[in-house]
Amino acid sequence: MPVDADPDDLGGAGVADTEDALPINELFHSLQGEGRLAGVPSVFVRTSGCNLRCWFCDSYRTSWEPAHAWLDLTEVVAEIERHDADHVVLTGGEPLVHDESVPLLERLDAAGYHTTVETNGTIHRDAPIDLASVSPKLSSSTPSADLVADGTPRSDGKSVDSAAAERHEAERLDLNALARLVEDYDTQLKFVVTGPDDLPEIDRLVERVRDAASATVADADVLLMPEGTTREALDATRETVAELALDRGYRYTPRLHVDLWNDAPGT
Ligand code: SF4
């Protein structure tokens, strides 16, 4: 547990022993909402705990205020097998902060599942990953001191922790980890775009990854996704981001789970 070594720090419940166990925030069956496999029925395993603190985090209860139950890997696999899906998405939070994500991926690979790992790209692990969905965080992800976590005043009135904001800014990019992910796995680079001002930074970062990695990063492997965790928010960004993707030759990715279900829990 590299991020929060004490299970209590993750707000945990259930199994206290972390060996062979993962802190699970949600496990559910739905359609993949983003990226190349958008629309594919998948089982989502959402781990709790993240090394970053993006202000727009759409899985707030895995990062800013983590909540979860500890499940051992046998329980996780059994729960996955209850659903009729060939695809498993290991997401978070940041699933690769957890050592036990590797043996989970090995078990899923042995069972014949296609696995996608959704990661912020700051950590590389050797594991059987079929698709690395890497979402590097731009400077616009860093919370400013006066910004609250979900963009609206939180009910508890708690403001962003400035130490967390500084750590986020220091750790949000690791070019070596990004290059190794691109080299070792079939990869999509997925960027949350808040507006046109993000594009020069995305272009520069894509070029830096291309320079650092021995593998090719095609324009079609660079995905632009509109920022927004509600239909109303997406209405304001969707068309702009689609036009930016068209202009750059990058791929646009929808957020189907927001379009279809307004990002309700378990979707
Ligand atoms: S990296 Fe992902 S899970 Fe972590 S704070 Fe950012 S958006 Fe949330």
PDB file of C-alpha atoms and ligand atoms in Angstrom:
ATOM      1  CA  MET A   1       0.000   0.000   0.000  1.00  0.00           C
ATOM      2  CA  PRO A   2       2.453   2.701  -1.152  1.00  0.00           C
ATOM      3  CA  VAL A   3       0.088   5.665  -0.802  1.00  0.00           C
ATOM      4  CA  ASP A   4      -1.670   5.127   2.493  1.00  0.00           C
ATOM      5  CA  ALA A   5       0.195   2.406   4.326  1.00  0.00           C
ATOM      6  CA  ASP A   6      -2.228   2.475   7.227  1.00  0.00           C
ATOM      7  CA  PRO A   7      -5.576   1.045   6.094  1.00  0.00           C
ATOM      8  CA  ASP A   8      -7.315   3.504   8.413  1.00  0.00           C
ATOM      9  CA  ASP A   9      -5.830   6.369   6.391  1.00  0.00           C
ATOM     10  CA  LEU A  10      -7.786   5.101   3.411  1.00  0.00           C
ATOM     11  CA  GLY A  11     -10.984   5.226   5.398  1.00  0.00           C
ATOM     12  CA  GLY A  12     -11.174   1.456   5.139  1.00  0.00           C
ATOM     13  CA  ALA A  13     -13.619  -1.095   6.366  1.00  0.00           C
ATOM     14  CA  GLY A  14     -13.562  -4.868   6.431  1.00  0.00           C
ATOM     15  CA  VAL A  15     -10.378  -6.942   6.122  1.00  0.00           C
ATOM     16  CA  ALA A  16      -7.515  -5.187   7.881  1.00  0.00           C
ATOM     17  CA  ASP A  17      -4.752  -7.462   6.527  1.00  0.00           C
ATOM     18  CA  THR A  18      -3.601  -6.041   3.176  1.00  0.00           C
ATOM     19  CA  GLU A  19      -1.755  -9.178   2.041  1.00  0.00           C
ATOM     20  CA  ASP A  20      -3.515 -10.722  -0.990  1.00  0.00           C
ATOM     21  CA  ALA A  21      -6.225  -8.097  -0.671  1.00  0.00           C
ATOM     22  CA  LEU A  22      -7.207  -4.879  -2.391  1.00  0.00           C
ATOM     23  CA  PRO A  23      -9.204  -1.891  -1.123  1.00  0.00           C
ATOM     24  CA  ILE A  24     -12.268  -2.043  -3.378  1.00  0.00           C
ATOM     25  CA  ASN A  25     -14.451   1.033  -3.737  1.00  0.00           C
ATOM     26  CA  GLU A  26     -16.839  -0.473  -6.309  1.00  0.00           C
ATOM     27  CA  LEU A  27     -17.137  -3.624  -8.397  1.00  0.00           C
ATOM     28  CA  PHE A  28     -19.873  -3.539 -11.022  1.00  0.00           C
ATOM     29  CA  HIS A  29     -20.920  -4.567 -14.517  1.00  0.00           C
ATOM     30  CA  SER A  30     -21.510  -1.865 -17.095  1.00  0.00           C
ATOM     31  CA  LEU A  31     -20.453  -0.573 -20.516  1.00  0.00           C
ATOM     32  CA  GLN A  32     -16.954   0.789 -20.878  1.00  0.00           C
ATOM     33  CA  GLY A  33     -17.662   4.503 -21.131  1.00  0.00           C
ATOM     34  CA  GLU A  34     -14.406   5.863 -22.506  1.00  0.00           C
ATOM     35  CA  GLY A  35     -11.695   5.185 -25.027  1.00  0.00           C
ATOM     36  CA  ARG A  36     -11.196   2.613 -27.770  1.00  0.00           C
ATOM     37  CA  LEU A  37     -13.434   0.056 -26.107  1.00  0.00           C
ATOM     38  CA  ALA A  38     -16.317   2.459 -25.369  1.00  0.00           C
ATOM     39  CA  GLY A  39     -19.555   0.488 -25.399  1.00  0.00           C
ATOM     40  CA  VAL A  40     -17.990  -2.909 -24.578  1.00  0.00           C
ATOM     41  CA  PRO A  41     -19.662  -4.737 -21.646  1.00  0.00           C
ATOM     42  CA  SER A  42     -17.095  -4.916 -18.880  1.00  0.00           C
ATOM     43  CA  VAL A  43     -16.690  -5.618 -15.201  1.00  0.00           C
ATOM     44  CA  PHE A  44     -15.182  -2.645 -13.407  1.00  0.00           C
ATOM     45  CA  VAL A  45     -12.970  -3.146 -10.385  1.00  0.00           C
ATOM     46  CA  ARG A  46     -12.421   0.229  -8.787  1.00  0.00           C
ATOM     47  CA  THR A  47      -9.665   0.308  -6.214  1.00  0.00           C
ATOM     48  CA  SER A  48      -9.398   3.035  -3.624  1.00  0.00           C
ATOM     49  CA  GLY A  49      -6.322   5.207  -3.112  1.00  0.00           C
ATOM     50  CA  CYS A  50      -4.519   7.559  -5.470  1.00  0.00           C
ATOM     51  CA  ASN A  51      -1.182   9.343  -5.416  1.00  0.00           C
ATOM     52  CA  LEU A  52      -2.685  12.420  -7.139  1.00  0.00           C
ATOM     53  CA  ARG A  53      -5.463  14.882  -6.278  1.00  0.00           C
ATOM     54  CA  CYS A  54      -6.990  16.238  -9.510  1.00  0.00           C
ATOM     55  CA  TRP A  55      -9.572  18.896  -8.707  1.00  0.00           C
ATOM     56  CA  PHE A  56     -12.009  17.405 -11.239  1.00  0.00           C
ATOM     57  CA  CYS A  57     -11.642  13.821 -10.025  1.00  0.00           C
ATOM     58  CA  ASP A  58     -14.757  11.863 -11.009  1.00  0.00           C
ATOM     59  CA  SER A  59     -13.998   9.128  -8.484  1.00  0.00           C
ATOM     60  CA  TYR A  60     -13.713  11.435  -5.528  1.00  0.00           C
ATOM     61  CA  ARG A  61     -14.295   8.619  -3.018  1.00  0.00           C
ATOM     62  CA  THR A  62     -11.132   6.891  -4.200  1.00  0.00           C
ATOM     63  CA  SER A  63      -8.814   9.865  -3.921  1.00  0.00           C
ATOM     64  CA  TRP A  64      -9.887  12.898  -1.899  1.00  0.00           C
ATOM     65  CA  GLU A  65     -12.022  10.971   0.564  1.00  0.00           C
ATOM     66  CA  PRO A  66     -11.354   7.276  -0.044  1.00  0.00           C
ATOM     67  CA  ALA A  67     -13.885   4.656   0.987  1.00  0.00           C
ATOM     68  CA  HIS A  68     -13.704   0.938   0.388  1.00  0.00           C
ATOM     69  CA  ALA A  69     -13.911  -2.592   1.710  1.00  0.00           C
ATOM     70  CA  TRP A  70     -10.876  -4.863   1.724  1.00  0.00           C
ATOM     71  CA  LEU A  71     -11.493  -7.911  -0.465  1.00  0.00           C
ATOM     72  CA  ASP A  72      -9.025 -10.720  -0.923  1.00  0.00           C
ATOM     73  CA  LEU A  73      -8.137 -11.558  -4.500  1.00  0.00           C
ATOM     74  CA  THR A  74     -10.168 -14.767  -4.521  1.00  0.00           C
ATOM     75  CA  GLU A  75     -13.251 -12.778  -3.539  1.00  0.00           C
ATOM     76  CA  VAL A  76     -12.532 -10.182  -6.233  1.00  0.00           C
ATOM     77  CA  VAL A  77     -12.197 -12.842  -8.952  1.00  0.00           C
ATOM     78  CA  ALA A  78     -15.321 -14.654  -7.745  1.00  0.00           C
ATOM     79  CA  GLU A  79     -17.272 -11.406  -7.887  1.00  0.00           C
ATOM     80  CA  ILE A  80     -16.003 -10.714 -11.428  1.00  0.00           C
ATOM     81  CA  GLU A  81     -17.027 -14.211 -12.536  1.00  0.00           C
ATOM     82  CA  ARG A  82     -20.613 -13.583 -11.416  1.00  0.00           C
ATOM     83  CA  HIS A  83     -20.993 -11.259 -14.394  1.00  0.00           C
ATOM     84  CA  ASP A  84     -21.254 -12.183 -18.059  1.00  0.00           C
ATOM     85  CA  ALA A  85     -18.326 -10.229 -19.507  1.00  0.00           C
ATOM     86  CA  ASP A  86     -14.989 -11.012 -21.142  1.00  0.00           C
ATOM     87  CA  HIS A  87     -13.503  -7.611 -20.358  1.00  0.00           C
ATOM     88  CA  VAL A  88     -12.330  -6.379 -16.994  1.00  0.00           C
ATOM     89  CA  VAL A  89     -11.380  -2.775 -16.316  1.00  0.00           C
ATOM     90  CA  LEU A  90      -9.095  -2.240 -13.354  1.00  0.00           C
ATOM     91  CA  THR A  91      -9.511   1.376 -12.379  1.00  0.00           C
ATOM     92  CA  GLY A  92      -9.378   3.684  -9.410  1.00  0.00           C
ATOM     93  CA  GLY A  93      -8.161   5.826  -7.921  1.00  0.00           C
ATOM     94  CA  GLU A  94      -4.802   4.717  -9.189  1.00  0.00           C
ATOM     95  CA  PRO A  95      -4.837   0.905  -9.266  1.00  0.00           C
ATOM     96  CA  LEU A  96      -1.092   0.590  -9.831  1.00  0.00           C
ATOM     97  CA  VAL A  97      -0.255   2.059  -6.421  1.00  0.00           C
ATOM     98  CA  HIS A  98      -1.262  -1.340  -5.052  1.00  0.00           C
ATOM     99  CA  ASP A  99       1.186  -4.259  -5.225  1.00  0.00           C
ATOM    100  CA  GLU A 100      -1.751  -6.661  -5.263  1.00  0.00           C
ATOM    101  CA  SER A 101      -3.022  -5.311  -8.585  1.00  0.00           C
ATOM    102  CA  VAL A 102      -0.288  -7.391 -10.264  1.00  0.00           C
ATOM    103  CA  PRO A 103      -1.382 -10.817  -8.974  1.00  0.00           C
ATOM    104  CA  LEU A 104      -4.991  -9.867  -9.672  1.00  0.00           C
ATOM    105  CA  LEU A 105      -4.094  -9.121 -13.304  1.00  0.00           C
ATOM    106  CA  GLU A 106      -2.160 -12.401 -13.501  1.00  0.00           C
ATOM    107  CA  ARG A 107      -5.194 -14.338 -12.285  1.00  0.00           C
ATOM    108  CA  LEU A 108      -7.465 -12.571 -14.754  1.00  0.00           C
ATOM    109  CA  ASP A 109      -5.043 -13.219 -17.602  1.00  0.00           C
ATOM    110  CA  ALA A 110      -4.883 -16.920 -16.702  1.00  0.00           C
ATOM    111  CA  ALA A 111      -8.689 -17.014 -16.730  1.00  0.00           C
ATOM    112  CA  GLY A 112      -8.762 -15.556 -20.259  1.00  0.00           C
ATOM    113  CA  TYR A 113     -10.077 -12.073 -19.537  1.00  0.00           C
ATOM    114  CA  HIS A 114      -9.115  -9.031 -21.598  1.00  0.00           C
ATOM    115  CA  THR A 115      -7.861  -6.466 -19.110  1.00  0.00           C
ATOM    116  CA  THR A 116      -7.758  -2.705 -19.356  1.00  0.00           C
ATOM    117  CA  VAL A 117      -5.878  -0.808 -16.669  1.00  0.00           C
ATOM    118  CA  GLU A 118      -6.874   2.826 -16.249  1.00  0.00           C
ATOM    119  CA  THR A 119      -3.879   4.662 -14.829  1.00  0.00           C
ATOM    120  CA  ASN A 120      -2.622   8.207 -14.404  1.00  0.00           C
ATOM    121  CA  GLY A 121       0.699   7.103 -15.936  1.00  0.00           C
ATOM    122  CA  THR A 122       2.936   7.857 -12.958  1.00  0.00           C
ATOM    123  CA  ILE A 123       3.596   4.198 -12.097  1.00  0.00           C
ATOM    124  CA  HIS A 124       4.832   1.305 -14.227  1.00  0.00           C
ATOM    125  CA  ARG A 125       4.300  -2.303 -13.208  1.00  0.00           C
ATOM    126  CA  ASP A 126       5.189  -5.547 -14.968  1.00  0.00           C
ATOM    127  CA  ALA A 127       1.822  -7.241 -15.374  1.00  0.00           C
ATOM    128  CA  PRO A 128      -0.313  -8.867 -18.087  1.00  0.00           C
ATOM    129  CA  ILE A 129      -2.189  -5.769 -19.271  1.00  0.00           C
ATOM    130  CA  ASP A 130      -4.026  -5.944 -22.611  1.00  0.00           C
ATOM    131  CA  LEU A 131      -4.748  -2.219 -22.842  1.00  0.00           C
ATOM    132  CA  ALA A 132      -3.067   0.471 -20.781  1.00  0.00           C
ATOM    133  CA  SER A 133      -5.449   3.413 -20.727  1.00  0.00           C
ATOM    134  CA  VAL A 134      -3.072   6.113 -19.592  1.00  0.00           C
ATOM    135  CA  SER A 135      -4.419   9.486 -18.560  1.00  0.00           C
ATOM    136  CA  PRO A 136      -1.508  11.881 -17.920  1.00  0.00           C
ATOM    137  CA  LYS A 137      -2.548  14.844 -15.845  1.00  0.00           C
ATOM    138  CA  LEU A 138      -2.116  18.335 -17.260  1.00  0.00           C
ATOM    139  CA  SER A 139      -1.289  21.447 -15.277  1.00  0.00           C
ATOM    140  CA  SER A 140      -5.011  22.296 -15.323  1.00  0.00           C
ATOM    141  CA  SER A 141      -5.617  19.256 -13.062  1.00  0.00           C
ATOM    142  CA  THR A 142      -3.756  20.812 -10.135  1.00  0.00           C
ATOM    143  CA  PRO A 143      -6.123  22.205  -7.528  1.00  0.00           C
ATOM    144  CA  SER A 144      -5.630  25.854  -6.739  1.00  0.00           C
ATOM    145  CA  ALA A 145      -5.847  26.835  -3.096  1.00  0.00           C
ATOM    146  CA  ASP A 146      -9.293  28.360  -3.456  1.00  0.00           C
ATOM    147  CA  LEU A 147     -10.745  25.508  -5.476  1.00  0.00           C
ATOM    148  CA  VAL A 148     -12.783  22.772  -3.896  1.00  0.00           C
ATOM    149  CA  ALA A 149     -12.558  19.166  -4.970  1.00  0.00           C
ATOM    150  CA  ASP A 150     -15.622  18.803  -7.144  1.00  0.00           C
ATOM    151  CA  GLY A 151     -15.875  22.370  -8.405  1.00  0.00           C
ATOM    152  CA  THR A 152     -18.736  23.283  -6.064  1.00  0.00           C
ATOM    153  CA  PRO A 153     -18.598  24.020  -2.363  1.00  0.00           C
ATOM    154  CA  ARG A 154     -18.433  20.777  -0.441  1.00  0.00           C
ATOM    155  CA  SER A 155     -21.049  20.141   2.194  1.00  0.00           C
ATOM    156  CA  ASP A 156     -18.400  19.815   4.885  1.00  0.00           C
ATOM    157  CA  GLY A 157     -16.873  23.125   3.818  1.00  0.00           C
ATOM    158  CA  LYS A 158     -13.457  21.454   3.578  1.00  0.00           C
ATOM    159  CA  SER A 159     -11.153  23.217   1.169  1.00  0.00           C
ATOM    160  CA  VAL A 160      -8.305  21.774  -0.828  1.00  0.00           C
ATOM    161  CA  ASP A 161      -5.291  20.825   1.234  1.00  0.00           C
ATOM    162  CA  SER A 162      -2.442  22.978  -0.128  1.00  0.00           C
ATOM    163  CA  ALA A 163       0.144  20.292   0.728  1.00  0.00           C
ATOM    164  CA  ALA A 164      -1.815  17.795  -1.370  1.00  0.00           C
ATOM    165  CA  ALA A 165      -1.992  20.336  -4.194  1.00  0.00           C
ATOM    166  CA  GLU A 166       1.783  20.816  -4.099  1.00  0.00           C
ATOM    167  CA  ARG A 167       2.400  17.075  -4.076  1.00  0.00           C
ATOM    168  CA  HIS A 168       0.019  16.650  -6.992  1.00  0.00           C
ATOM    169  CA  GLU A 169       1.883  19.235  -9.054  1.00  0.00           C
ATOM    170  CA  ALA A 170       5.245  17.627  -8.222  1.00  0.00           C
ATOM    171  CA  GLU A 171       4.122  14.076  -9.040  1.00  0.00           C
ATOM    172  CA  ARG A 172       1.571  14.390 -11.818  1.00  0.00           C
ATOM    173  CA  LEU A 173       4.018  13.583 -14.635  1.00  0.00           C
ATOM    174  CA  ASP A 174       6.681  10.885 -14.793  1.00  0.00           C
ATOM    175  CA  LEU A 175       8.089  10.714 -18.303  1.00  0.00           C
ATOM    176  CA  ASN A 176      10.049   7.563 -17.600  1.00  0.00           C
ATOM    177  CA  ALA A 177       6.940   5.723 -16.386  1.00  0.00           C
ATOM    178  CA  LEU A 178       4.947   7.018 -19.366  1.00  0.00           C
ATOM    179  CA  ALA A 179       7.589   5.842 -21.831  1.00  0.00           C
ATOM    180  CA  ARG A 180       7.779   2.385 -20.248  1.00  0.00           C
ATOM    181  CA  LEU A 181       3.990   2.006 -20.322  1.00  0.00           C
ATOM    182  CA  VAL A 182       3.919   2.955 -24.008  1.00  0.00           C
ATOM    183  CA  GLU A 183       6.747   0.525 -24.786  1.00  0.00           C
ATOM    184  CA  ASP A 184       5.412  -2.443 -22.832  1.00  0.00           C
ATOM    185  CA  TYR A 185       1.679  -2.277 -23.508  1.00  0.00           C
ATOM    186  CA  ASP A 186      -0.895  -1.527 -26.143  1.00  0.00           C
ATOM    187  CA  THR A 187      -1.589   2.006 -24.961  1.00  0.00           C
ATOM    188  CA  GLN A 188      -4.061   4.813 -25.389  1.00  0.00           C
ATOM    189  CA  LEU A 189      -3.096   8.248 -24.055  1.00  0.00           C
ATOM    190  CA  LYS A 190      -6.283   9.835 -22.807  1.00  0.00           C
ATOM    191  CA  PHE A 191      -6.426  13.507 -21.865  1.00  0.00           C
ATOM    192  CA  VAL A 192      -9.198  15.226 -19.945  1.00  0.00           C
ATOM    193  CA  VAL A 193      -9.650  18.512 -21.802  1.00  0.00           C
ATOM    194  CA  THR A 194     -11.126  21.563 -20.133  1.00  0.00           C
ATOM    195  CA  GLY A 195     -10.778  23.796 -23.222  1.00  0.00           C
ATOM    196  CA  PRO A 196      -8.573  24.916 -26.142  1.00  0.00           C
ATOM    197  CA  ASP A 197      -5.907  26.228 -23.754  1.00  0.00           C
ATOM    198  CA  ASP A 198      -5.025  22.625 -22.869  1.00  0.00           C
ATOM    199  CA  LEU A 199      -4.029  21.680 -26.430  1.00  0.00           C
ATOM    200  CA  PRO A 200      -0.537  23.206 -26.639  1.00  0.00           C
ATOM    201  CA  GLU A 201       0.386  21.395 -23.422  1.00  0.00           C
ATOM    202  CA  ILE A 202      -1.048  18.121 -24.775  1.00  0.00           C
ATOM    203  CA  ASP A 203       0.865  18.520 -28.043  1.00  0.00           C
ATOM    204  CA  ARG A 204       4.109  19.146 -26.151  1.00  0.00           C
ATOM    205  CA  LEU A 205       3.580  16.207 -23.832  1.00  0.00           C
ATOM    206  CA  VAL A 206       2.775  13.831 -26.694  1.00  0.00           C
ATOM    207  CA  GLU A 207       6.005  14.896 -28.383  1.00  0.00           C
ATOM    208  CA  ARG A 208       7.972  14.362 -25.164  1.00  0.00           C
ATOM    209  CA  VAL A 209       6.543  10.852 -24.800  1.00  0.00           C
ATOM    210  CA  ARG A 210       7.348  10.120 -28.450  1.00  0.00           C
ATOM    211  CA  ASP A 211      10.911  11.294 -27.885  1.00  0.00           C
ATOM    212  CA  ALA A 212      11.306   9.273 -24.680  1.00  0.00           C
ATOM    213  CA  ALA A 213       9.741   6.004 -25.874  1.00  0.00           C
ATOM    214  CA  SER A 214      11.084   3.578 -28.426  1.00  0.00           C
ATOM    215  CA  ALA A 215       7.516   2.598 -29.390  1.00  0.00           C
ATOM    216  CA  THR A 216       5.303   4.569 -31.752  1.00  0.00           C
ATOM    217  CA  VAL A 217       2.500   6.772 -30.435  1.00  0.00           C
ATOM    218  CA  ALA A 218       0.099   7.306 -33.331  1.00  0.00           C
ATOM    219  CA  ASP A 219      -2.239  10.305 -33.384  1.00  0.00           C
ATOM    220  CA  ALA A 220      -5.138   7.838 -33.205  1.00  0.00           C
ATOM    221  CA  ASP A 221      -3.737   6.589 -29.875  1.00  0.00           C
ATOM    222  CA  VAL A 222      -4.104  10.102 -28.429  1.00  0.00           C
ATOM    223  CA  LEU A 223      -7.610  10.572 -27.093  1.00  0.00           C
ATOM    224  CA  LEU A 224      -9.261  13.838 -26.109  1.00  0.00           C
ATOM    225  CA  MET A 225     -12.061  13.509 -23.585  1.00  0.00           C
ATOM    226  CA  PRO A 226     -14.243  16.434 -22.506  1.00  0.00           C
ATOM    227  CA  GLU A 227     -14.069  17.394 -18.853  1.00  0.00           C
ATOM    228  CA  GLY A 228     -17.413  17.081 -17.097  1.00  0.00           C
ATOM    229  CA  THR A 229     -19.054  14.632 -14.729  1.00  0.00           C
ATOM    230  CA  THR A 230     -22.641  15.666 -15.426  1.00  0.00           C
ATOM    231  CA  ARG A 231     -24.589  15.901 -18.690  1.00  0.00           C
ATOM    232  CA  GLU A 232     -24.895  19.639 -18.186  1.00  0.00           C
ATOM    233  CA  ALA A 233     -21.144  20.040 -17.779  1.00  0.00           C
ATOM    234  CA  LEU A 234     -20.478  17.883 -20.848  1.00  0.00           C
ATOM    235  CA  ASP A 235     -22.943  19.925 -22.876  1.00  0.00           C
ATOM    236  CA  ALA A 236     -20.576  22.852 -22.373  1.00  0.00           C
ATOM    237  CA  THR A 237     -17.372  21.036 -23.429  1.00  0.00           C
ATOM    238  CA  ARG A 238     -18.300  18.114 -25.737  1.00  0.00           C
ATOM    239  CA  GLU A 239     -18.510  19.938 -29.066  1.00  0.00           C
ATOM    240  CA  THR A 240     -15.435  22.091 -28.443  1.00  0.00           C
ATOM    241  CA  VAL A 241     -13.324  19.052 -27.603  1.00  0.00           C
ATOM    242  CA  ALA A 242     -14.624  17.105 -30.619  1.00  0.00           C
ATOM    243  CA  GLU A 243     -13.603  19.986 -32.884  1.00  0.00           C
ATOM    244  CA  LEU A 244     -10.163  20.161 -31.255  1.00  0.00           C
ATOM    245  CA  ALA A 245      -9.688  16.416 -31.885  1.00  0.00           C
ATOM    246  CA  LEU A 246     -10.705  16.835 -35.511  1.00  0.00           C
ATOM    247  CA  ASP A 247      -8.343  19.755 -35.934  1.00  0.00           C
ATOM    248  CA  ARG A 248      -5.344  17.911 -34.426  1.00  0.00           C
ATOM    249  CA  GLY A 249      -6.009  14.457 -35.920  1.00  0.00           C
ATOM    250  CA  TYR A 250      -6.403  13.003 -32.440  1.00  0.00           C
ATOM    251  CA  ARG A 251      -9.264  10.712 -31.442  1.00  0.00           C
ATOM    252  CA  TYR A 252     -12.313  12.035 -29.586  1.00  0.00           C
ATOM    253  CA  THR A 253     -13.644   9.861 -26.824  1.00  0.00           C
ATOM    254  CA  PRO A 254     -17.106  10.222 -25.335  1.00  0.00           C
ATOM    255  CA  ARG A 255     -18.027   9.712 -21.692  1.00  0.00           C
ATOM    256  CA  LEU A 256     -20.853   7.254 -22.324  1.00  0.00           C
ATOM    257  CA  HIS A 257     -21.545   6.670 -18.635  1.00  0.00           C
ATOM    258  CA  VAL A 258     -22.235  10.392 -18.223  1.00  0.00           C
ATOM    259  CA  ASP A 259     -24.239  10.669 -21.457  1.00  0.00           C
ATOM    260  CA  LEU A 260     -26.321   7.578 -20.597  1.00  0.00           C
ATOM    261  CA  TRP A 261     -26.580   7.638 -16.814  1.00  0.00           C
ATOM    262  CA  ASN A 262     -25.316  11.037 -15.734  1.00  0.00           C
ATOM    263  CA  ASP A 263     -22.403   9.343 -13.930  1.00  0.00           C
ATOM    264  CA  ALA A 264     -24.626   7.685 -11.336  1.00  0.00           C
ATOM    265  CA  PRO A 265     -22.732   5.351  -8.943  1.00  0.00           C
ATOM    266  CA  GLY A 266     -22.150   1.889 -10.394  1.00  0.00           C
ATOM    267  CA  THR A 267     -22.217   3.015 -14.015  1.00  0.00           C
TER     268      THR A 267
HETATM  269  S1  SF4 B   1      -5.413  10.532 -11.002  1.00  0.00           S
HETATM  270 FE1  SF4 B   1      -7.508   9.871 -11.434  1.00  0.00          FE
HETATM  271  S2  SF4 B   1      -8.261   8.976  -9.486  1.00  0.00           S
HETATM  272 FE2  SF4 B   1      -6.390  10.175  -9.024  1.00  0.00          FE
HETATM  273  S3  SF4 B   1      -7.195  12.187  -8.400  1.00  0.00           S
HETATM  274 FE3  SF4 B   1      -6.727  12.292 -10.612  1.00  0.00          FE
HETATM  275  S4  SF4 B   1      -8.676  11.794 -11.640  1.00  0.00           S
HETATM  276 FE4  SF4 B   1      -8.845  11.126  -9.488  1.00  0.00          FE
END
